[in-house]
Amino acid sequence: MTSIDWAKVRADFPILAQQVNGRPLLYLDNAASSQKPRAVIDAVARYYEHDNANVHRGLHELSSRATDAFEGARGKVARYLGAEHTEEIVFTRGTTEGINLVANTWGAANLKAGDVILLTEMEHHSNLVPWQMLAAKTGAKLRFVPVADDGSLALDGLGELFTPEVKLFAFVHVSNSLGTINPAAELCRAARAVGAVTLVDGAQSAGHMPVNVREIGCDFFTFSGHKICAPTGIGALYGRRELLEKMPPWQGGGEMIVSVTYERATYKQPPHKFEAGTPNIAGAVGLGAAIDYIEGIGRQNIFEHDAELTARAVRHLEEMPGVRVLGPKAPRGALAALHAEWAHPHDLTTFANEHGLALRGGHHCTQPLMRKLRLPGTTRASFYFYNTLEELDRMGAILREAHKFFDR
Ligand SMILES: Cc1ncc(COP(=O)(O)O)c(C=O)c1O
């Protein structure tokens, strides 16, 4: 048992103390975006009130403070992910930009016709569409690890999928549609055995469980700040130093160059080579504050608390008639997606909203997976450490009312 005072933690989130449609807000859309604690909101405000200036450019006090804050945040991300070197962290807008960066740099420089990009059938569009675009440009082919009936990856046939043509394996750590926690270290080992480079989409894992990129053994890992208590518009890409050093830049502009003539330019070392233009400095400051905040609670504590919340939610859902809960029983990430025979996901989420309950209904940016499962979409409840067991009991009561309302 942990000694965390979860009620005290919850009180750090000002947005949660409000009414929606006359009821206390019950926010269960955390997989889409998390809420922000006062510490993060204050850190961003403090930055703008005291330190705001552009980074790496000016020889004045504020610029040097802004640069220290920005680079300090990079160090926090590096430690948070267990990276060996701070230079292995590139700031991005989020998970999507991290994946696009790898596709447009490492991918464009290394893939050719006949190569295979291995993905899984449970990828978010952001870990699918960039590879489709790259495949169209290079002639590489896409191949998919199937999803088994229980929502886990079908790993039996993995050996056959890892042919020598596989040059990259990009997979989701925790599925945002099913809640599946994929065995990242095992998958990276299998990829390494055929010399394939690995990318882990950590959008749903980075804020919910201990993550160490060296233990996972991946080449790239990417996540979004807004899902881990930080502001929107900031995220990070971890890349192994040897790979980042060999990769060409993506966007060109200020900040990423050493010297420029009218004809050509030379580039800085990573990570700056990949950060053209003025970065999201305030976002990085907020991300650093979010990391401090999460580390103050402890990711193992968060993981265990998430598991308790998720188990309670799943129990409520499984007791309901005509409801199927997707994804493996355990372990599972902090979400539960359901298919109700008696209501379309959009109708169910609209009903929930009238009761102050924020759920998400739809394809969750995994259209091919929904098509494979023959579902129009699902209704998803997703949790974070500030949710309570009482809230999940209230969710159960609202959904039981919904059942009475729709199944007449
Ligand atoms: C598994 C997964 N990958 C990628 C993303 C994309 O994240 P972002 O929109 O922050 O770039 C999400 C967001 O929902 C996600 O859940």
Coordinates of C-alpha atoms and ligand atoms in Angstrom, one line a residue:
M1 CA 0.0 0.0 0.0
T2 CA 1.2 3.5 -0.8
S3 CA 1.0 6.4 1.6
I4 CA -0.1 8.9 -1.0
D5 CA -3.0 11.2 0.0
W6 CA -4.9 11.0 -3.2
A7 CA -7.6 13.5 -2.1
K8 CA -4.8 16.0 -1.4
V9 CA -3.3 15.3 -4.9
R10 CA -6.7 15.8 -6.5
A11 CA -7.1 19.2 -4.8
D12 CA -4.0 20.4 -6.8
F13 CA -6.2 20.4 -10.0
P14 CA -8.4 23.5 -9.9
I15 CA -10.3 22.6 -13.1
L16 CA -11.8 19.5 -11.4
A17 CA -13.8 21.6 -8.8
Q18 CA -16.6 22.7 -11.2
Q19 CA -20.1 21.7 -12.2
V20 CA -21.0 20.7 -15.7
N21 CA -24.7 20.6 -16.6
G22 CA -25.5 21.0 -12.9
R23 CA -23.5 18.1 -11.7
P24 CA -19.9 17.8 -10.4
L25 CA -17.5 17.4 -13.3
L26 CA -16.5 13.7 -13.7
Y27 CA -13.6 13.9 -16.1
L28 CA -12.8 10.5 -17.7
D29 CA -11.2 11.6 -20.9
N30 CA -7.7 11.5 -19.7
A31 CA -6.3 9.4 -22.5
A32 CA -7.2 12.3 -24.9
S33 CA -5.7 15.0 -22.6
S34 CA -4.9 15.2 -18.9
Q35 CA -5.7 18.1 -16.6
K36 CA -3.0 20.4 -15.2
P37 CA -2.0 20.8 -11.5
R38 CA -1.5 24.3 -10.0
A39 CA 2.2 23.7 -10.0
V40 CA 2.3 23.5 -13.8
I41 CA 0.0 26.4 -14.3
D42 CA 2.1 28.5 -11.9
A43 CA 5.4 27.5 -13.5
V44 CA 4.2 28.7 -16.9
A45 CA 2.7 31.9 -15.5
R46 CA 6.0 32.5 -13.5
Y47 CA 8.0 32.0 -16.7
Y48 CA 6.0 34.6 -18.5
E49 CA 6.0 37.0 -15.6
H50 CA 9.7 36.8 -14.9
D51 CA 11.9 35.1 -17.4
N52 CA 10.4 35.3 -20.9
A53 CA 12.8 35.9 -23.8
N54 CA 14.1 33.9 -26.8
V55 CA 16.5 31.1 -26.1
H56 CA 20.1 30.5 -27.3
R57 CA 20.3 33.9 -29.0
G58 CA 20.6 36.9 -26.7
L59 CA 23.5 37.8 -24.5
H60 CA 21.2 39.3 -21.9
E61 CA 19.9 38.2 -18.5
L62 CA 16.3 37.1 -19.6
S63 CA 17.6 35.2 -22.6
S64 CA 20.0 33.4 -20.4
R65 CA 17.3 32.5 -17.8
A66 CA 15.0 31.4 -20.6
T67 CA 17.7 29.2 -22.0
D68 CA 18.5 27.7 -18.6
A69 CA 14.8 26.9 -18.0
F70 CA 14.5 25.4 -21.5
E71 CA 17.6 23.3 -21.3
G72 CA 16.9 22.4 -17.7
A73 CA 13.6 21.0 -18.8
R74 CA 15.4 18.9 -21.4
G75 CA 17.5 17.4 -18.7
K76 CA 14.4 16.5 -16.7
V77 CA 12.9 14.7 -19.7
A78 CA 16.2 12.8 -20.2
R79 CA 16.2 11.6 -16.6
Y80 CA 12.5 10.9 -16.7
L81 CA 13.0 8.5 -19.7
G82 CA 16.3 7.1 -18.4
A83 CA 18.2 8.4 -21.4
E84 CA 22.0 8.2 -21.2
H85 CA 22.5 11.7 -22.7
T86 CA 20.5 14.9 -22.4
E87 CA 21.3 15.5 -26.1
E88 CA 19.1 12.4 -27.0
I89 CA 16.0 14.5 -26.2
V90 CA 14.4 16.5 -29.0
F91 CA 11.5 18.8 -28.1
T92 CA 8.5 18.4 -30.3
R93 CA 4.9 19.4 -30.4
G94 CA 4.0 16.0 -29.2
T95 CA 3.9 12.3 -30.1
T96 CA 2.6 13.0 -33.6
E97 CA 5.4 15.3 -34.4
G98 CA 8.0 13.0 -32.9
I99 CA 6.9 10.2 -35.3
N100 CA 6.8 12.5 -38.3
L101 CA 10.3 13.7 -37.5
V102 CA 11.6 10.1 -37.5
A103 CA 9.7 9.2 -40.7
N104 CA 11.0 12.3 -42.5
T105 CA 14.6 12.0 -41.3
W106 CA 15.7 8.5 -40.4
G107 CA 13.0 7.0 -42.6
A108 CA 13.7 9.1 -45.7
A109 CA 17.5 8.5 -45.4
N110 CA 17.4 4.8 -44.7
L111 CA 14.4 3.2 -46.4
K112 CA 14.1 2.1 -50.0
A113 CA 11.8 0.0 -52.2
G114 CA 11.4 -3.5 -50.9
D115 CA 12.1 -2.6 -47.3
V116 CA 9.4 -3.3 -44.7
I117 CA 8.0 -1.1 -42.0
L118 CA 6.5 -3.3 -39.3
L119 CA 3.6 -1.8 -37.3
T120 CA 0.8 -3.4 -35.3
E121 CA -3.0 -3.5 -36.1
M122 CA -3.7 -1.4 -33.0
E123 CA -1.7 1.8 -34.0
H124 CA -3.1 5.3 -33.5
H125 CA -3.3 7.1 -36.8
S126 CA -0.3 9.1 -35.8
N127 CA 1.8 5.9 -35.9
L128 CA 0.3 4.8 -39.1
V129 CA -0.3 7.7 -41.5
P130 CA 3.3 9.0 -41.4
W131 CA 4.6 5.5 -42.4
Q132 CA 2.0 5.3 -45.2
M133 CA 3.3 8.6 -46.5
L134 CA 6.9 7.4 -46.2
A135 CA 6.0 4.1 -47.9
A136 CA 4.4 6.0 -50.8
K137 CA 7.6 8.1 -51.2
T138 CA 10.2 5.3 -50.9
G139 CA 8.4 2.2 -52.1
A140 CA 8.8 0.5 -48.7
K141 CA 6.0 -1.8 -47.7
L142 CA 3.9 -1.8 -44.5
R143 CA 3.3 -5.0 -42.5
F144 CA 1.3 -5.5 -39.4
V145 CA 1.5 -7.6 -36.2
P146 CA -2.1 -8.9 -35.8
V147 CA -4.3 -8.2 -32.8
A148 CA -5.6 -11.3 -31.2
D149 CA -9.2 -11.8 -30.1
D150 CA -8.5 -10.7 -26.5
G151 CA -7.0 -7.4 -27.7
S152 CA -3.3 -8.4 -27.1
L153 CA -0.8 -8.6 -29.9
A154 CA -0.7 -12.1 -31.5
L155 CA 3.0 -12.8 -30.7
D156 CA 3.1 -16.5 -31.8
G157 CA 3.8 -15.6 -35.4
L158 CA 6.2 -12.8 -34.6
G159 CA 9.2 -14.7 -35.8
E160 CA 7.7 -15.0 -39.3
L161 CA 6.9 -11.3 -39.5
F162 CA 10.5 -10.3 -38.7
T163 CA 12.1 -11.1 -42.0
P164 CA 15.4 -9.4 -43.0
E165 CA 13.5 -6.8 -45.0
V166 CA 12.1 -5.3 -41.8
K167 CA 14.1 -2.1 -41.3
L168 CA 11.8 -0.5 -38.7
F169 CA 9.3 -1.7 -36.1
A170 CA 7.1 1.1 -34.7
F171 CA 4.5 0.1 -32.1
V172 CA 2.3 1.6 -29.4
H173 CA 3.4 1.0 -25.8
V174 CA -0.2 1.2 -24.4
S175 CA -3.1 1.1 -26.8
N176 CA -5.4 4.1 -26.5
S177 CA -8.3 2.0 -27.9
L178 CA -7.9 -1.3 -26.1
G179 CA -5.8 -0.5 -23.0
T180 CA -3.3 -3.3 -24.0
I181 CA 0.1 -2.9 -22.5
N182 CA 2.5 -4.3 -25.1
P183 CA 5.7 -6.0 -23.9
A184 CA 8.0 -3.3 -25.2
A185 CA 11.4 -4.8 -24.2
E186 CA 10.5 -8.2 -25.7
L187 CA 9.3 -6.6 -28.9
C188 CA 12.5 -4.5 -29.2
R189 CA 14.7 -7.5 -28.6
A190 CA 12.9 -9.4 -31.4
A191 CA 13.4 -6.4 -33.7
R192 CA 17.1 -6.0 -32.8
A193 CA 17.7 -9.7 -33.7
V194 CA 17.0 -8.8 -37.4
G195 CA 18.8 -5.4 -37.2
A196 CA 15.5 -3.4 -37.3
V197 CA 15.3 0.0 -35.7
T198 CA 12.5 0.5 -33.1
L199 CA 10.2 3.3 -32.3
V200 CA 7.8 3.2 -29.3
D201 CA 4.7 5.4 -29.2
G202 CA 4.6 6.3 -25.5
A203 CA 1.6 8.6 -25.6
Q204 CA -0.4 6.5 -23.2
S205 CA 2.5 5.1 -21.1
A206 CA 4.8 8.0 -20.4
G207 CA 2.6 9.5 -17.6
H208 CA 1.2 6.3 -16.3
M209 CA 4.1 3.9 -15.5
P210 CA 7.8 3.8 -15.0
V211 CA 9.5 4.1 -18.4
N212 CA 13.2 3.6 -19.0
V213 CA 14.3 3.7 -22.7
R214 CA 17.5 1.8 -21.9
E215 CA 15.6 -1.1 -20.2
I216 CA 13.1 -1.1 -23.1
G217 CA 16.1 -1.1 -25.5
C218 CA 14.3 1.1 -28.1
D219 CA 16.0 3.4 -30.6
F220 CA 13.2 6.0 -30.5
F221 CA 10.5 6.8 -27.9
T222 CA 8.0 9.6 -28.2
F223 CA 5.3 11.1 -26.0
S224 CA 3.1 14.2 -25.6
G225 CA 3.3 16.6 -22.6
H226 CA -0.4 17.3 -22.5
K227 CA -1.2 13.7 -21.6
I228 CA 1.1 13.9 -18.6
C229 CA -0.1 17.1 -16.8
A230 CA 1.9 19.5 -19.0
P231 CA 0.6 22.1 -21.5
T232 CA -0.4 21.4 -25.0
G233 CA 2.0 21.9 -27.9
I234 CA 5.0 20.3 -26.2
G235 CA 6.4 16.8 -26.2
A236 CA 9.6 15.0 -26.7
L237 CA 11.3 12.5 -28.9
Y238 CA 14.1 10.3 -27.4
G239 CA 16.5 9.1 -30.0
R240 CA 19.7 7.0 -29.5
R241 CA 22.6 9.4 -30.0
E242 CA 24.3 7.3 -32.7
L243 CA 21.1 7.5 -34.8
L244 CA 20.4 11.2 -34.2
E245 CA 23.9 12.1 -35.2
K246 CA 23.6 10.3 -38.5
M247 CA 20.1 11.6 -39.3
P248 CA 19.6 14.6 -41.7
P249 CA 17.7 17.6 -40.3
W250 CA 14.0 17.9 -41.0
Q251 CA 12.9 21.5 -40.9
G252 CA 15.4 24.2 -41.7
G253 CA 15.7 27.7 -40.1
G254 CA 17.1 29.5 -37.2
E255 CA 18.5 27.8 -34.1
M256 CA 19.5 24.6 -36.0
I257 CA 22.5 26.0 -38.0
V258 CA 26.2 26.7 -37.3
S259 CA 26.9 28.8 -40.4
V260 CA 24.9 29.8 -43.4
T261 CA 25.9 31.2 -46.8
Y262 CA 23.6 32.1 -49.7
E263 CA 24.2 28.6 -51.1
R264 CA 24.3 26.3 -48.2
A265 CA 24.3 25.7 -44.4
T266 CA 26.0 23.6 -41.8
Y267 CA 24.0 22.2 -39.0
K268 CA 24.4 22.0 -35.2
Q269 CA 24.7 18.7 -33.4
P270 CA 21.6 17.0 -32.1
P271 CA 19.2 17.8 -30.5
H272 CA 19.4 21.4 -31.9
K273 CA 19.7 20.2 -35.5
F274 CA 16.1 19.0 -35.1
E275 CA 14.7 22.2 -33.5
A276 CA 14.4 24.8 -36.2
G277 CA 12.9 28.1 -35.1
T278 CA 11.8 29.5 -31.8
P279 CA 10.7 26.5 -29.7
N280 CA 7.8 26.2 -27.3
I281 CA 9.8 27.5 -24.3
A282 CA 6.9 28.0 -21.9
G283 CA 5.7 24.6 -22.9
A284 CA 9.0 23.1 -22.0
V285 CA 9.0 24.9 -18.7
G286 CA 5.5 23.5 -18.0
L287 CA 6.7 20.0 -19.1
G288 CA 9.6 20.2 -16.6
A289 CA 7.2 21.2 -13.9
A290 CA 4.8 18.4 -14.8
I291 CA 7.7 15.9 -14.6
D292 CA 8.7 17.2 -11.2
Y293 CA 5.1 16.9 -10.1
I294 CA 4.6 13.3 -11.4
E295 CA 8.0 12.2 -9.9
G296 CA 6.8 13.7 -6.6
I297 CA 4.0 11.1 -6.6
G298 CA 6.0 8.4 -8.2
R299 CA 5.1 6.6 -11.4
Q300 CA 4.9 3.1 -9.8
N301 CA 2.4 4.6 -7.3
I302 CA 0.4 6.1 -10.3
F303 CA 0.5 2.8 -12.1
E304 CA -0.9 0.9 -9.1
H305 CA -3.5 3.5 -8.4
D306 CA -4.5 3.5 -12.1
A307 CA -4.9 -0.3 -11.9
E308 CA -7.2 0.0 -8.9
L309 CA -9.4 2.6 -10.7
T310 CA -9.5 0.7 -13.9
A311 CA -10.4 -2.6 -12.2
R312 CA -13.4 -0.8 -10.5
A313 CA -14.5 0.7 -13.7
V314 CA -14.3 -2.6 -15.6
R315 CA -16.3 -4.3 -12.9
H316 CA -19.1 -1.8 -13.3
L317 CA -19.1 -2.1 -17.0
E318 CA -18.9 -5.9 -17.0
E319 CA -22.0 -6.1 -14.8
M320 CA -24.1 -4.2 -17.4
P321 CA -26.3 -6.1 -19.8
G322 CA -25.4 -5.9 -23.5
V323 CA -22.0 -4.4 -22.8
R324 CA -18.6 -5.8 -24.0
V325 CA -15.5 -4.4 -22.6
L326 CA -12.6 -4.4 -25.1
G327 CA -9.0 -5.3 -24.4
P328 CA -7.2 -7.8 -22.3
K329 CA -8.2 -8.4 -18.7
A330 CA -4.8 -7.5 -17.1
P331 CA -2.4 -5.9 -17.1
R332 CA -4.1 -3.0 -18.8
G333 CA -3.6 0.7 -19.1
A334 CA -5.8 3.2 -17.4
L335 CA -8.8 3.0 -19.7
A336 CA -11.8 0.9 -20.4
A337 CA -13.5 1.0 -23.8
L338 CA -16.9 -0.6 -24.3
H339 CA -19.3 -1.5 -26.9
A340 CA -22.9 -1.3 -25.8
E341 CA -25.5 -3.1 -28.0
W342 CA -28.1 -0.6 -27.0
A343 CA -26.5 2.7 -27.8
H344 CA -24.2 4.3 -30.4
P345 CA -21.0 5.7 -28.8
H346 CA -22.0 9.3 -29.7
D347 CA -25.4 8.9 -28.1
L348 CA -23.9 7.4 -25.0
T349 CA -21.3 10.1 -24.6
T350 CA -23.9 12.8 -25.2
F351 CA -26.1 11.3 -22.5
A352 CA -23.1 11.1 -20.1
N353 CA -22.2 14.8 -20.7
E354 CA -25.7 15.7 -19.6
H355 CA -24.8 14.2 -16.3
G356 CA -21.4 15.9 -16.0
L357 CA -19.5 12.9 -17.2
A358 CA -16.8 13.4 -19.9
L359 CA -16.3 10.2 -21.9
R360 CA -15.1 9.8 -25.4
G361 CA -17.1 8.1 -28.2
G362 CA -15.8 7.2 -31.6
H363 CA -12.9 5.5 -33.4
H364 CA -10.2 7.0 -31.1
C365 CA -8.0 7.6 -34.2
T366 CA -7.8 3.9 -34.8
Q367 CA -10.2 3.5 -37.7
P368 CA -8.5 0.4 -39.2
L369 CA -8.7 -1.4 -35.8
M370 CA -12.4 -0.5 -35.4
R371 CA -13.0 -1.8 -38.9
K372 CA -11.2 -5.1 -38.0
L373 CA -13.3 -5.4 -34.9
R374 CA -16.5 -4.6 -36.9
L375 CA -17.4 -1.8 -34.5
P376 CA -18.7 1.7 -35.5
G377 CA -16.5 2.9 -32.6
T378 CA -16.5 2.5 -28.8
T379 CA -17.2 4.5 -25.7
R380 CA -14.1 5.1 -23.7
A381 CA -13.5 6.0 -20.1
S382 CA -9.9 6.8 -19.3
F383 CA -8.4 7.5 -15.9
Y384 CA -5.7 9.4 -14.2
F385 CA -4.4 9.5 -10.6
Y386 CA -6.8 12.3 -9.6
N387 CA -9.8 10.2 -10.3
T388 CA -11.4 8.5 -7.4
L389 CA -13.2 5.1 -6.8
E390 CA -16.3 7.1 -5.9
E391 CA -16.2 8.8 -9.3
L392 CA -16.1 5.4 -10.9
D393 CA -19.1 4.3 -8.9
R394 CA -20.9 7.4 -10.1
M395 CA -19.9 6.5 -13.7
G396 CA -21.4 3.1 -13.2
A397 CA -24.7 4.7 -11.9
I398 CA -24.8 7.1 -14.9
L399 CA -24.3 4.3 -17.4
R400 CA -26.9 2.2 -15.7
E401 CA -29.3 5.1 -16.2
A402 CA -28.2 5.3 -19.8
H403 CA -29.1 1.7 -20.3
K404 CA -32.6 2.2 -18.9
F405 CA -33.0 5.3 -21.1
F406 CA -31.8 3.7 -24.4
D407 CA -32.9 0.1 -24.0
R408 CA -36.6 0.8 -23.8
Ligands
LIG1 C1 -1.4 5.9 -28.6 C2 -1.4 7.4 -29.1 N1 -0.5 7.7 -30.0 C3 -0.4 9.0 -30.4 C4 -1.2 9.9 -30.0 C5 -1.1 11.3 -30.6 O1 -0.8 12.2 -29.6 P1 -0.7 13.8 -30.0 O2 -2.0 14.1 -30.6 O3 -0.6 14.4 -28.6 O4 0.4 14.0 -30.9 C6 -2.2 9.6 -29.1 C7 -3.2 10.6 -28.7 O5 -4.3 10.3 -28.4 C8 -2.3 8.3 -28.6 O6 -3.2 7.9 -27.7

